Short mmCIF file of C-alpha atoms in Angstrom, two decimals:
data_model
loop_
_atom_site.label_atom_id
_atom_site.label_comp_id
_atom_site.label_asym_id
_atom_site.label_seq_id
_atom_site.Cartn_x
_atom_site.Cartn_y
_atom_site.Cartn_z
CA UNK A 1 43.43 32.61 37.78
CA UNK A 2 41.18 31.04 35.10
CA UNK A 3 43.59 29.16 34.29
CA UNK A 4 44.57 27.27 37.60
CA UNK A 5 40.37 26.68 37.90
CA UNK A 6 40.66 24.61 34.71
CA UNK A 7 43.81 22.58 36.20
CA UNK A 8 41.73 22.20 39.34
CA UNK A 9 38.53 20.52 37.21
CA UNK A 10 40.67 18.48 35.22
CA UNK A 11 42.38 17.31 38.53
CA UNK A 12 38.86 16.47 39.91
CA UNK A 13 37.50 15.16 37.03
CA UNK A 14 40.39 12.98 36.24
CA UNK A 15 40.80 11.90 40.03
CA UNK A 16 37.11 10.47 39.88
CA UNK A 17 38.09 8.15 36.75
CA UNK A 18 41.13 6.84 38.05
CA UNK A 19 38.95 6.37 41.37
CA UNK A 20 35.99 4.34 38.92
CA UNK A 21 38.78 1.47 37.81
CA UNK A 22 38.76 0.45 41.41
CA UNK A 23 35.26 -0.75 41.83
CA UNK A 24 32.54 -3.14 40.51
CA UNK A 25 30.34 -2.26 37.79
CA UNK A 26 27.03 -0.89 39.68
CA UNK A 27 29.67 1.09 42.04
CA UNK A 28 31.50 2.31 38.86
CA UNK A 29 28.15 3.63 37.33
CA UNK A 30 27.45 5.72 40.31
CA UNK A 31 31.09 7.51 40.66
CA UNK A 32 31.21 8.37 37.25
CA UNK A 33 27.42 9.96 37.78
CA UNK A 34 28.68 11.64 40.88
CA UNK A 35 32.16 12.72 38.77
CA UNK A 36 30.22 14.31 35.98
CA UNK A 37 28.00 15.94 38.58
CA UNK A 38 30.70 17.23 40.15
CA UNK A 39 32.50 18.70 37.38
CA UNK A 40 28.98 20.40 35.65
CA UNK A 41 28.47 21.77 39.55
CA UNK A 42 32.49 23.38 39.64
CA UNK A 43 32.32 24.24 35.09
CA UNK A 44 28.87 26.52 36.23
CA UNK A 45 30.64 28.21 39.31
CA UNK A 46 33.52 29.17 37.56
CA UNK A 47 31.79 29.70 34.60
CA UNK A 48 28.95 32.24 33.89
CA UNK A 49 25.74 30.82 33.48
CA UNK A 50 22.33 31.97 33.39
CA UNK A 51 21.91 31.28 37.31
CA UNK A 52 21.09 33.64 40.65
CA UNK A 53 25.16 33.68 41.27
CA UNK A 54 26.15 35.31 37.65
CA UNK A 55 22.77 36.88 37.18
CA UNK A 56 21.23 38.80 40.24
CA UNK A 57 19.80 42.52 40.41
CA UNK A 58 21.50 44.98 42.49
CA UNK A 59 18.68 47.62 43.51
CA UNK A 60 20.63 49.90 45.76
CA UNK A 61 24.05 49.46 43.50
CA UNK A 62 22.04 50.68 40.65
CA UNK A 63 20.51 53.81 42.61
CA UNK A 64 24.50 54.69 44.23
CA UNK A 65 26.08 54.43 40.75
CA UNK A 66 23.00 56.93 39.73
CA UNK A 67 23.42 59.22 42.28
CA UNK A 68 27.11 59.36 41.98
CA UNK A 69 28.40 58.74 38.76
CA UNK A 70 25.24 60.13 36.44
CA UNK A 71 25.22 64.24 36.16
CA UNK A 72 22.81 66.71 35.23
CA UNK A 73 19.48 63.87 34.58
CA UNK A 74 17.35 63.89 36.90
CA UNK A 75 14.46 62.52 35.33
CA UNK A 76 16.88 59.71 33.61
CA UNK A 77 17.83 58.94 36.85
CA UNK A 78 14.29 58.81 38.47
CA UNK A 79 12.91 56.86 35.52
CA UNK A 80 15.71 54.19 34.95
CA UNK A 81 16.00 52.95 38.43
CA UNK A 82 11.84 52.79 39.27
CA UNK A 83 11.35 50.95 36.14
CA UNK A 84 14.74 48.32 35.81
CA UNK A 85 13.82 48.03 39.84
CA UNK A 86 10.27 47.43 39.42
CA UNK A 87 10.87 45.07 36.76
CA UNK A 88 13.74 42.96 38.10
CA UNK A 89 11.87 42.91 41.17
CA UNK A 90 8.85 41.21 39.31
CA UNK A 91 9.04 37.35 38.77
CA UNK A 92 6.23 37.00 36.03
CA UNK A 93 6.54 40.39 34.04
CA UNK A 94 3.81 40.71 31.49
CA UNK A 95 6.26 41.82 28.79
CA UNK A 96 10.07 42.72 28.53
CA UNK A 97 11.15 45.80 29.69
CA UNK A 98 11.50 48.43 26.74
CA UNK A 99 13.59 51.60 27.60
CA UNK A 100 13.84 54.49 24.86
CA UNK A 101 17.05 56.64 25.62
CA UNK A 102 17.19 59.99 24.01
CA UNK A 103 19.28 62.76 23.95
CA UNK A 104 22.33 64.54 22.69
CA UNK A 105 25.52 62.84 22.46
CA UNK A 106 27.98 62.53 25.39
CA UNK A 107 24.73 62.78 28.12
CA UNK A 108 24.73 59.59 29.71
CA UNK A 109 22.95 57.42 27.38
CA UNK A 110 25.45 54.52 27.13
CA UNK A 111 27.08 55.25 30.40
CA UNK A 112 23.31 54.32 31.59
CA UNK A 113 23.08 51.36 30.06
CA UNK A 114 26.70 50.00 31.27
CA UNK A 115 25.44 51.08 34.89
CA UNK A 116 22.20 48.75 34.60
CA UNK A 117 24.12 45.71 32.74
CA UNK A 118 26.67 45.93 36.25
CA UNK A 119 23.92 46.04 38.67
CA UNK A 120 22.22 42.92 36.96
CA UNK A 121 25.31 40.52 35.50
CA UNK A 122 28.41 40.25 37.34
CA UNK A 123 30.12 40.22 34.63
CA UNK A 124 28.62 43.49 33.04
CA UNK A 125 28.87 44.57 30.03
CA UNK A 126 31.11 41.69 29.39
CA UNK A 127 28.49 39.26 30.37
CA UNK A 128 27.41 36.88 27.18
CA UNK A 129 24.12 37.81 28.35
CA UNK A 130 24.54 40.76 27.41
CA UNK A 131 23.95 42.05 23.16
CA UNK A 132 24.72 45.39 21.67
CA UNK A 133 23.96 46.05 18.20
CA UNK A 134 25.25 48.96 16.30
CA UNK A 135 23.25 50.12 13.55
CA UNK A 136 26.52 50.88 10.90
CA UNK A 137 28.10 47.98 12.02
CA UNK A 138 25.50 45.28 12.12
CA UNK A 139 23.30 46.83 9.55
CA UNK A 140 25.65 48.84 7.43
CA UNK A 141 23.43 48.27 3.47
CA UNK A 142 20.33 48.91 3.09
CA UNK A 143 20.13 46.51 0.36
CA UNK A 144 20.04 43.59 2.87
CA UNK A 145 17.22 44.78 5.35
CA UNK A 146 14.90 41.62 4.61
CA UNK A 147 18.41 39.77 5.56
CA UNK A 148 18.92 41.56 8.60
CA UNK A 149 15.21 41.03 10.18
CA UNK A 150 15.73 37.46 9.86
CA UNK A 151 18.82 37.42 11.59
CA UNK A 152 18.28 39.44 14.31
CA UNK A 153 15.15 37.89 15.12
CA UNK A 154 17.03 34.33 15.26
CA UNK A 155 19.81 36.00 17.25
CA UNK A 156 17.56 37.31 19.59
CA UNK A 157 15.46 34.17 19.95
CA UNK A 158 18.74 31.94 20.40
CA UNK A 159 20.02 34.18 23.20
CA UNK A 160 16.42 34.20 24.63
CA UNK A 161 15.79 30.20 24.77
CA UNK A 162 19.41 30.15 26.09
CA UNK A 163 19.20 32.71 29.49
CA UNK A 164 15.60 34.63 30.16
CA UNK A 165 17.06 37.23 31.43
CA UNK A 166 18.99 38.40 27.98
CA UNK A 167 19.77 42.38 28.00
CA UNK A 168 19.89 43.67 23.78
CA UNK A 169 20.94 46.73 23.84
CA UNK A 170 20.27 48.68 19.93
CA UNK A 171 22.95 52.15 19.56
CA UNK A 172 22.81 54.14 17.09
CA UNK A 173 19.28 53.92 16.70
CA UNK A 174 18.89 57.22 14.52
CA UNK A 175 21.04 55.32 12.17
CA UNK A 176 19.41 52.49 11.75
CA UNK A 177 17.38 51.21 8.26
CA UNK A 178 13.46 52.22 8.93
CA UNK A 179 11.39 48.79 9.68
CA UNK A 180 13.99 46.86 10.48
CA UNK A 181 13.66 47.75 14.16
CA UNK A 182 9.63 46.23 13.46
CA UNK A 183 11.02 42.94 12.76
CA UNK A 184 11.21 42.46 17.03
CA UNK A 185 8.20 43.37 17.66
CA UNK A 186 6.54 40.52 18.61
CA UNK A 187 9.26 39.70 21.10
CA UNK A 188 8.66 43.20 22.77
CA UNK A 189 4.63 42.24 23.04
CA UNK A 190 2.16 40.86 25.89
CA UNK A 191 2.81 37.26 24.56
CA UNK A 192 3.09 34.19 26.87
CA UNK A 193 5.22 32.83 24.61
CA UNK A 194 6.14 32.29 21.07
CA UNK A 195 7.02 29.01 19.28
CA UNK A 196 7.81 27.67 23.00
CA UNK A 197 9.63 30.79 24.08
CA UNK A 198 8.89 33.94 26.28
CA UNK A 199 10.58 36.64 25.85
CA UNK A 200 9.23 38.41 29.33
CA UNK A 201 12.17 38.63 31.10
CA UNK A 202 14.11 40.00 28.55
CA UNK A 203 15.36 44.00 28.55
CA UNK A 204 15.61 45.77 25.44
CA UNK A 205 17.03 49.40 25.20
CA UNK A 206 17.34 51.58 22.43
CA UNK A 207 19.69 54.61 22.45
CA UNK A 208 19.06 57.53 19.94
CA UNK A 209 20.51 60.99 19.11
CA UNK A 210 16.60 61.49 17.61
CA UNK A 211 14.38 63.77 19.78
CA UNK A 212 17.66 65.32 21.07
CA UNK A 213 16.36 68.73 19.44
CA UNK A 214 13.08 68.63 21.19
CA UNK A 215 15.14 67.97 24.46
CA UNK A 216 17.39 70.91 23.87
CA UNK A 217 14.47 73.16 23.03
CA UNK A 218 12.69 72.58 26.17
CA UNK A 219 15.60 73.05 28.47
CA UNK A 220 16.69 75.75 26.59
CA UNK A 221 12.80 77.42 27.08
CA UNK A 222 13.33 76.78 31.40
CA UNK A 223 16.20 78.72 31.27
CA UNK A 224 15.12 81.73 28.92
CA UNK A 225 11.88 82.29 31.30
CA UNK A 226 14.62 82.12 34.45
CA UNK A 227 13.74 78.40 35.92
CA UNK A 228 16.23 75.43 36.98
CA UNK A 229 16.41 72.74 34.60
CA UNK A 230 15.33 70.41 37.96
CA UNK A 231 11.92 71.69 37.38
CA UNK A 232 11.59 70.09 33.78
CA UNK A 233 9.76 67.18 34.24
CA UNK A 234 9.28 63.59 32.51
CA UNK A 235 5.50 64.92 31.53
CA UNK A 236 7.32 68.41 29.79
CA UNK A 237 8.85 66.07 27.37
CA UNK A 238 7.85 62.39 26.91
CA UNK A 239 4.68 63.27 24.73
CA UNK A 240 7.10 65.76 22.56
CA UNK A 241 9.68 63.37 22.50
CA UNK A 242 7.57 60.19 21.31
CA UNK A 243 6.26 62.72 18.69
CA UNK A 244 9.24 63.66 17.64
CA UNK A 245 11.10 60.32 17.19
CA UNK A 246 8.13 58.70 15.33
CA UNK A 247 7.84 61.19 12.72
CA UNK A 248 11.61 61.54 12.31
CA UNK A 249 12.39 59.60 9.19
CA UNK A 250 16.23 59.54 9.99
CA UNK A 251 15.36 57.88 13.09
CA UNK A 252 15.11 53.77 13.32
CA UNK A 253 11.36 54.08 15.24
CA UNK A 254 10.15 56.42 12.42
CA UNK A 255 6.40 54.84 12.17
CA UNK A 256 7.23 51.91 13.79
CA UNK A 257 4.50 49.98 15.24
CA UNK A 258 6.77 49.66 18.63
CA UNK A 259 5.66 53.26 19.26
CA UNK A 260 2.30 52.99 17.10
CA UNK A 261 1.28 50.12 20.03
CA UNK A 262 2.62 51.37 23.02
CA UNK A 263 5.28 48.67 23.41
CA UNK A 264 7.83 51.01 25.07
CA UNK A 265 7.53 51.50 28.56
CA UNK A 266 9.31 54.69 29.28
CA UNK A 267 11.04 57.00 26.86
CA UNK A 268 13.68 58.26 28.92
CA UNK A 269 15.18 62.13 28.10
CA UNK A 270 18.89 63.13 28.53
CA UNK A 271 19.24 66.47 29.27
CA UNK A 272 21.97 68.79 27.76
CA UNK A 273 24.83 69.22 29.96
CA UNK A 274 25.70 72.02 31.33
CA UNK A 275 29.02 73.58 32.32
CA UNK A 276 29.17 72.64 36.25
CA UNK A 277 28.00 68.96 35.35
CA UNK A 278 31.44 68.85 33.08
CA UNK A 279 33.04 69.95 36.28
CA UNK A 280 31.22 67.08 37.80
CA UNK A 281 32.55 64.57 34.90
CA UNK A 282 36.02 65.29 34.78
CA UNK A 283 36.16 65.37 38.46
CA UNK A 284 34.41 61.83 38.71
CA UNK A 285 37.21 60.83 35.61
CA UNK A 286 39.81 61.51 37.82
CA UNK A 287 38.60 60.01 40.94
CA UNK A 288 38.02 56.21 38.43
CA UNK A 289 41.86 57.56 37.85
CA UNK A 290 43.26 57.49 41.30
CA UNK A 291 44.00 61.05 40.79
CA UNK A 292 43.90 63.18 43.31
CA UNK A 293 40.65 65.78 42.55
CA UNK A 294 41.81 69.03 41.42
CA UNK A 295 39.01 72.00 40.54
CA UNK A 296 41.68 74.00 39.01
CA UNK A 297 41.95 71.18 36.24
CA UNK A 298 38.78 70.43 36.33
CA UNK A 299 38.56 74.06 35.25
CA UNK A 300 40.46 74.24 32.41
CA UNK A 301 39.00 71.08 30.64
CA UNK A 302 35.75 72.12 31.18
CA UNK A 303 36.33 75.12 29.82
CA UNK A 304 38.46 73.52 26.48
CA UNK A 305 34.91 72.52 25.50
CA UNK A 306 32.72 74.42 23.14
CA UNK A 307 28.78 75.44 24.30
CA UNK A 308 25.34 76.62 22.23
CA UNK A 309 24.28 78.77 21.79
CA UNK A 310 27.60 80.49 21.06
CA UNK A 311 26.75 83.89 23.35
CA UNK A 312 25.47 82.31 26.24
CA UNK A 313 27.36 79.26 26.20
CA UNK A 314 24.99 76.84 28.29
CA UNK A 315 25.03 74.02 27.19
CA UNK A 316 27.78 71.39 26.12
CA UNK A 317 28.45 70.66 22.64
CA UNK A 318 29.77 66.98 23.09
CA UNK A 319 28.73 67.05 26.93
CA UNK A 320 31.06 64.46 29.04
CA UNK A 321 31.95 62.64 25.64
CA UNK A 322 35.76 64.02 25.24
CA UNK A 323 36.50 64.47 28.59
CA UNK A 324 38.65 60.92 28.69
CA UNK A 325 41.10 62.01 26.23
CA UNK A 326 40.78 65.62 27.14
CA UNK A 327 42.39 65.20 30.29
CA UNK A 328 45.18 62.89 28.99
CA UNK A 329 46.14 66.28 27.81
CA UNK A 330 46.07 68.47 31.36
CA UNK A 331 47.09 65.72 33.59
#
């Protein structure tokens, strides 16, 4: 398909010069302006750009994929879509959006962030708008933190200048070298702009196994005195969890001054999940599979996976992580 649009501009774009060798001068000048017109207008439609038709914010896609594809978070789900709506929904924002996602592994954390990048890009996570940085990848030595600041802070202000509406998305944030995260910060601030460029538009999440104890903890407390996890709520844990992560030193925001000035908006907790929300997971898995849903599978995959604490098995180990190539193996 891509293909046959780049035939098609080359066909329009070489039709218009063979069509300029016909006229006079002044009538030449104004074909070849209309040409190149022409072939900038069809290049941007079939090409993403940082324009309304690539880059547009899907409010009730967002809160559908939430509802149907994110289990067992609650407050995640409450929090993400109020704020990424609310923001998107704001032409002149005051600051970027900062998100803070927490929790243990295989929750939701990057599964969120996927979910917001395809309600805002069209092309998702594939969009060139769109930046992930892992911290062993991207920062792997130590030895080269004063490096590092000084290219990610030209990466992020070349993506910036080039689309507003830039999405950086930092994993592994527990892994990452303490300070270098501070190197952004006045990107993430109430600035207007800096050297010529604002940065207000622009959504920056950070995903983090740190504070996943402190999650744990508190869910684990609702059950022992006999209540539903859907009573914890955001104010149970976001004071906790802030704590927690900024005195952490394994964690990239250990004393960072992102936390130390109240430049994240909403630190956002992931529940542990729970057997029925693996249910949930595989059962969603093999719906995105065109298989048909079967409990009785569902069943045995969910129960393949190992739970803490180890009597009264509650909560998932690895939560929905596995269950892709767990179910290679039942189905």
């Amino acid at each position: 398909m891509r293909a046959a649009h780049k035939y098609l501009l080359l066909y329009i774009l070489t039709t218009s010069c063979v069509v300029v060798n016909t006229f006079d001068p002044v009538t030449t000048t104004v074909v070849v302006g209309f040409g190149a017109t022409l072939g900038r207008t069809i290049w941007n439609y079939l090409h993403e750009s940082c324009e309304p038709r690539w880059i547009a914010f899907n409010a009730t896609g967002l809160e559908a994929d939430l509802n149907r594809k994110l289990f067992g978070q609650h407050i995640a789900s409450r929090i993400i879509l109020k704020a990424v709506n609310g923001f998107m929904s704001n032409e002149n924002p005051k600051k970027p959006l900062v998100l803070s996602l927490h929790g243990w592994t295989g929750t939701g954390k990057n599964f969120v962030s996927q979910l917001i990048a395809e309600n805002i890009y069209r092309e998702g996570m594939d969009s060139s708008f769109v930046h992930v940085f892992t911290s062993e990848l991207h920062f792997p030595h130590s030895s080269q933190i004063e490096t590092y600041k000084i290219q990610l802070q030209q990466w992020i202000k070349g993506n910036v200048t080039n689309c507003a509406r830039s999405m950086f998305i930092f994993d592994e944030m527990d892994k990452m070298h303490p300070g270098l995260i501070d190197s952004i910060k006045p990107y993430l601030d109430y600035y207007d702009k800096l050297d010529g460029v604002s940065y207000r538009k622009a959504i920056f999440i950070f995903l983090s196994n740190a504070g996943g104890e402190s999650i744990i903890q508190t869910a684990l407390d609702f059950w022992t005195s006999g209540r539903i996890r859907e009573e914890i709520e955001l104010r149970d844990l976001e004071t906790v969890l802030s704590l927690s992560v900024f005195n952490n030193k394994k964690s990239g925001l250990w004393h960072t001054s992102l936390i130390d000035k109240n430049l994240v908006d909403f630190f956002v907790p992931f529940l542990p999940l729970e057997y029925r929300h693996v249910i949930q997971c595989v059962l969603s898995e093999m719906e995105a599979r065109r298989i048909p849903p079967d409990k009785n599978v569902a069943d045995q995959v969910a129960r393949d996976l190992i739970y803490f604490p180890k009597s009264e098995r509650i909560f998932a180990v690895k939560g929905c992580k596995t269950i892709e190539s767990k179910l290679d193996y039942y189905t």
